[in-house]
Amino acid sequence: MTARRWLQVIALLMPGLGIILWLIGSVVYIAVAQSFGAYGLTGESSFTMSYWADTVSRAIYWRSIQYSLYVGVLSAIFSVALAYPLAIWLRKPFPGSMAIGAVLKAPLLVHGLVAAFLFINLIAYNGFLNQLMQWLGVWDAPRRLQNDNHAIGVLILQTWKNMPFALLLLTGAVQSIPEDILDAARDMGAGPWDRFRKVIAPLTVSGMQAALVIIFIGAVADFTFQTIAGPTNRQSMSQLMVGYKVRGEWQYAGVVGVTLMLMALVGSAVLAFVSRMVMRGRLT
Amino acid sequence: MTHSRINSILMGLLVALSIIWLLIPFTMAALWSLVDPSQPWTADKLLPPAMSFYRWTNMWENSSLKSALTTSYTLAPAAAVLSLLLALPTSFALGRMSFPGRELAKMLCLLPLVVPPFITAIFFSSLLFGLGITSWRLGSIVLAHAVLFLPYGIRILTVSFEQVRQDHIDAARDLGASHWARFQVAYLPALRPGIFATLLITFIQSIEEFAIAFIVGSPDVVTIPTLLYAALGQDFVRPNAAVLSLILVVPNVGLMLILERLLKSANPTLASGKG
C-alpha cells in the first residue's frame, strides 16, 4: 500500500474509530490516573499509591468485589443453563415454535428499569406474589421479599433480562449442527444426555462462551438492579464507585473503577476457559 | 409418548410460563397506572376499586415528565444523526477498502460495548471536568451517546458498504456519472436500509441509556430513564412509576419491531433482537 492510500484510510477511520479510541482511551486513562492520585480535579495531583493502599484495607471494598462476582457469575450461569434446553427444544421448527421464541425473547425489548419496576411490583409486601401465596395457604402472612439479603431478586431480574440473549446466541449455534451428526449419534445408541454431552455441547461451546462472557460483564457491573432490588447491606462495585464519585472522592472511584475493569477482564477469561474445560473435557 | 404429545404438553407449560413471564407483570403495571387516588388499591381487592386516567393526566401536568420527554426525544435524534455521520467514513473504509489490520480495526470498534457503562459515565464526566466544559451537559450527552453506540452503526453500515456492487459503480462511471450521481445510483440504494437501521438503533439506545444521562446529566438534564429511576427510588409512588414504565416501554417495543424488519432487509445475518 502506498503512503497516499494509508493516509486515505487513516483519514476515513478518524471520525469513527478514531473518536472511539479517543473517548474510551481517555476514560480508561483517567480512571487509572485518578486511582494513583493524578489527574486531580480539585487542586493537587501527584503520583501516590495511598488511595490503593487505603481502599484495599477497607472491608467494604472486598465485600463489594465478592458480591459483584457472585451476582455476575451466577447470572451468567443461570441464564445459559436455562437457555440451553430451550434452544435445543426450539432447534427444529414445529407449529407454534416461532410464537414461543418470540415470547421468550420479549424481555430483550423491555428496558432494565421497567423490568425492575415490574418485578418489585410483583413481590411487594402486598403485591401479587404475597397474595397468591396466602390465597394458596402456603404462607400465613405476607413476607418482605424486596431487597432480600441473598440478592435472589437481583439474580431473578438478571436472568429474566439476560436469558433471552443467551437463547438468541445458543439457538444460532444449535441450529447450525447438521442433522446427520445427531442422527449418527442416535444410531450409535447415544441417549439424549449423551447426545448433549458429546455432540451438542462441544459444537456450541463458542456460542455459549460468548453468552457467558457478555452476560457476566453486564451483571458484574450492575448498578440499577442492585440499587432498586438488591440487598441494602451490600454494595455492588458500580454502586460503590458511584457513591465515591458523588462524594467527590474521584481517586477512590478510580480505584474501584480500575478494579471493576480488571474483574470484567479476568472474570471473562476465567469463565471462558472453565466453560471450555467443562464442555470439552469429556470428549478427549 | 409421541413427539406431538410431548410438544403439546410443553406448549401448555409454555403458555403458563409466558403468563408468568410477561402477562402478569405488564397487567399489574397497567392496572397500577389506572388506580384512582380517591380509593386506594388494598391487598384484599382483586382489581383497583376505582380506575381512572387521573395518574396519567396528573403526571403529564405536574411532574417533569413533559420536560423529560422533550429532552429524551431531542437527545436521541441528535445522537442518531451524529452517530450516523461519524460511522459513515469508517464503515466505508472497513467495507470497501482492504488494508492490513482491518480485522483489528473492526474489533477495536466494539470497545465502547465492553467497558462497563458506569465506568464510562463517571470518567467521561471527569474528562469533561478536566476540559472545563461541565456546563455543556446536553451536548456532552449527545456526544457520548453518539460515540458509545457507534459500534452498532459501524457494524451495520460496513455490511451495507460491502453489499454495494462494484459493477454498478463501474457502470455509472463508464456512463460518465459525477461523484454525486455515482453515489446516488450505485451506493444509496444498497445503503438505505443500513442507514435507517443505524438511525433507529442509535435512537432506541439513546432513549434507553441510563448511566451517562444519570451521571453527566444530573441534576439539570432529566431523561425518561433517569426520571423513572428517581420514581423507583427516592420518590417511590407506585402508580406514578407504573405510568413512567409504560411510557418508556411501549414506544420502544414498536420501534424495535420496525428495527428488526430493517435489519433483516439490511442484512439477514444481523437480525437479532437488539442487534
Coordinates of C-alpha atoms in Angstrom, one line a residue, chain B residues 11-137:
Chain B
M11 CA -46.8 -25.9 24.8
G12 CA -49.1 -25.9 27.8
L13 CA -46.2 -25.3 30.1
L14 CA -45.0 -22.5 28.0
V15 CA -48.3 -20.8 27.8
A16 CA -48.3 -20.9 31.6
L17 CA -44.7 -19.6 31.6
S18 CA -45.5 -16.7 29.3
I19 CA -48.3 -15.7 31.5
I20 CA -45.9 -15.5 34.5
W21 CA -43.1 -14.2 32.3
L22 CA -45.0 -11.3 30.6
L23 CA -48.7 -11.1 31.1
I24 CA -48.9 -10.8 34.9
P25 CA -46.1 -8.2 35.2
F26 CA -47.5 -6.0 32.5
T27 CA -51.1 -6.3 33.6
M28 CA -50.2 -5.4 37.1
A29 CA -48.3 -2.3 35.8
A30 CA -51.2 -1.2 33.6
L31 CA -53.7 -1.7 36.5
W32 CA -51.5 0.3 38.9
S33 CA -51.2 3.1 36.5
L34 CA -55.0 3.4 36.5
V35 CA -55.5 3.4 40.2
D36 CA -57.6 6.4 41.1
P37 CA -56.3 8.2 44.2
S38 CA -59.8 8.5 45.7
Q39 CA -59.8 4.9 46.8
P40 CA -56.5 3.1 47.4
W41 CA -56.0 -0.4 45.9
T42 CA -55.6 -2.5 49.0
A43 CA -54.4 -6.1 49.2
D44 CA -57.9 -7.6 49.7
K45 CA -59.2 -6.4 46.3
L46 CA -58.5 -8.2 43.1
L47 CA -58.9 -5.1 40.9
P48 CA -58.5 -1.5 41.8
P49 CA -61.8 -0.2 43.3
A50 CA -61.7 3.0 41.3
M51 CA -60.0 3.3 38.0
S52 CA -59.3 6.5 36.0
F53 CA -56.6 8.2 33.9
Y54 CA -56.0 10.6 36.8
R55 CA -52.4 9.5 37.3
W56 CA -51.6 9.9 33.6
T57 CA -53.0 13.4 33.4
N58 CA -51.6 14.4 36.7
M59 CA -48.1 13.1 35.8
W60 CA -48.4 14.9 32.5
E61 CA -49.3 18.2 34.1
N62 CA -47.5 18.3 37.4
S63 CA -44.2 16.4 37.0
S64 CA -41.0 16.7 35.0
L65 CA -42.5 14.1 32.6
K66 CA -43.0 16.7 29.8
S67 CA -39.5 18.1 30.0
A68 CA -38.1 14.6 30.3
L69 CA -39.9 13.5 27.2
T70 CA -38.7 16.6 25.4
T71 CA -35.1 16.0 26.5
S72 CA -35.1 12.4 25.6
Y73 CA -36.7 12.9 22.2
T74 CA -34.3 15.7 21.4
L75 CA -31.2 13.9 22.6
A76 CA -32.0 10.7 20.7
P77 CA -32.4 12.0 17.1
A78 CA -29.4 14.3 17.6
A79 CA -27.3 11.4 18.8
A80 CA -28.6 9.2 16.0
V81 CA -27.7 11.7 13.2
L82 CA -24.3 12.5 14.7
S83 CA -23.6 8.8 15.1
L84 CA -24.5 8.1 11.5
L85 CA -22.3 10.9 10.2
L86 CA -19.4 9.6 12.3
A87 CA -19.9 6.0 11.3
L88 CA -20.1 6.5 7.5
P89 CA -16.4 7.2 6.7
T90 CA -15.1 4.4 8.9
S91 CA -17.7 2.0 7.5
F92 CA -16.7 3.0 4.0
A93 CA -13.0 2.2 4.8
L94 CA -13.9 -1.1 6.5
G95 CA -16.4 -2.2 3.9
R96 CA -14.8 -1.2 0.6
M97 CA -11.0 -0.9 1.1
S98 CA -8.6 -3.6 2.0
F99 CA -5.7 -2.7 4.3
P100 CA -3.6 -4.6 6.8
G101 CA -5.1 -4.5 10.2
R102 CA -8.7 -4.2 9.0
E103 CA -9.9 -7.0 11.2
L104 CA -8.2 -5.4 14.2
A105 CA -9.8 -2.1 13.4
K106 CA -13.2 -3.9 13.3
M107 CA -12.6 -5.4 16.7
L108 CA -11.5 -2.1 18.2
C109 CA -14.7 -0.5 17.1
L110 CA -16.5 -2.7 19.6
L111 CA -14.6 -1.2 22.6
P112 CA -17.4 1.0 23.8
L113 CA -19.6 -2.1 24.3
V114 CA -17.2 -3.9 26.7
V115 CA -16.4 -1.0 29.1
P116 CA -19.0 -1.1 31.9
P117 CA -21.4 1.8 31.4
F118 CA -20.9 3.4 34.8
I119 CA -17.1 3.5 34.3
T120 CA -17.6 5.3 31.0
A121 CA -20.1 7.7 32.6
I122 CA -18.0 8.6 35.7
F123 CA -14.7 9.1 34.0
F124 CA -16.3 10.8 31.0
S125 CA -17.7 13.3 33.4
S126 CA -14.1 13.5 34.9
L127 CA -12.9 14.3 31.4
L128 CA -15.5 17.0 31.0
F129 CA -14.3 18.5 34.3
G130 CA -10.7 18.4 33.0
L131 CA -11.7 20.1 29.8
G132 CA -13.7 22.6 31.7
I133 CA -17.0 22.1 29.9
T134 CA -19.2 20.7 32.6
S135 CA -21.9 23.2 31.9
W136 CA -22.4 21.9 28.4
R137 CA -24.4 18.9 29.7

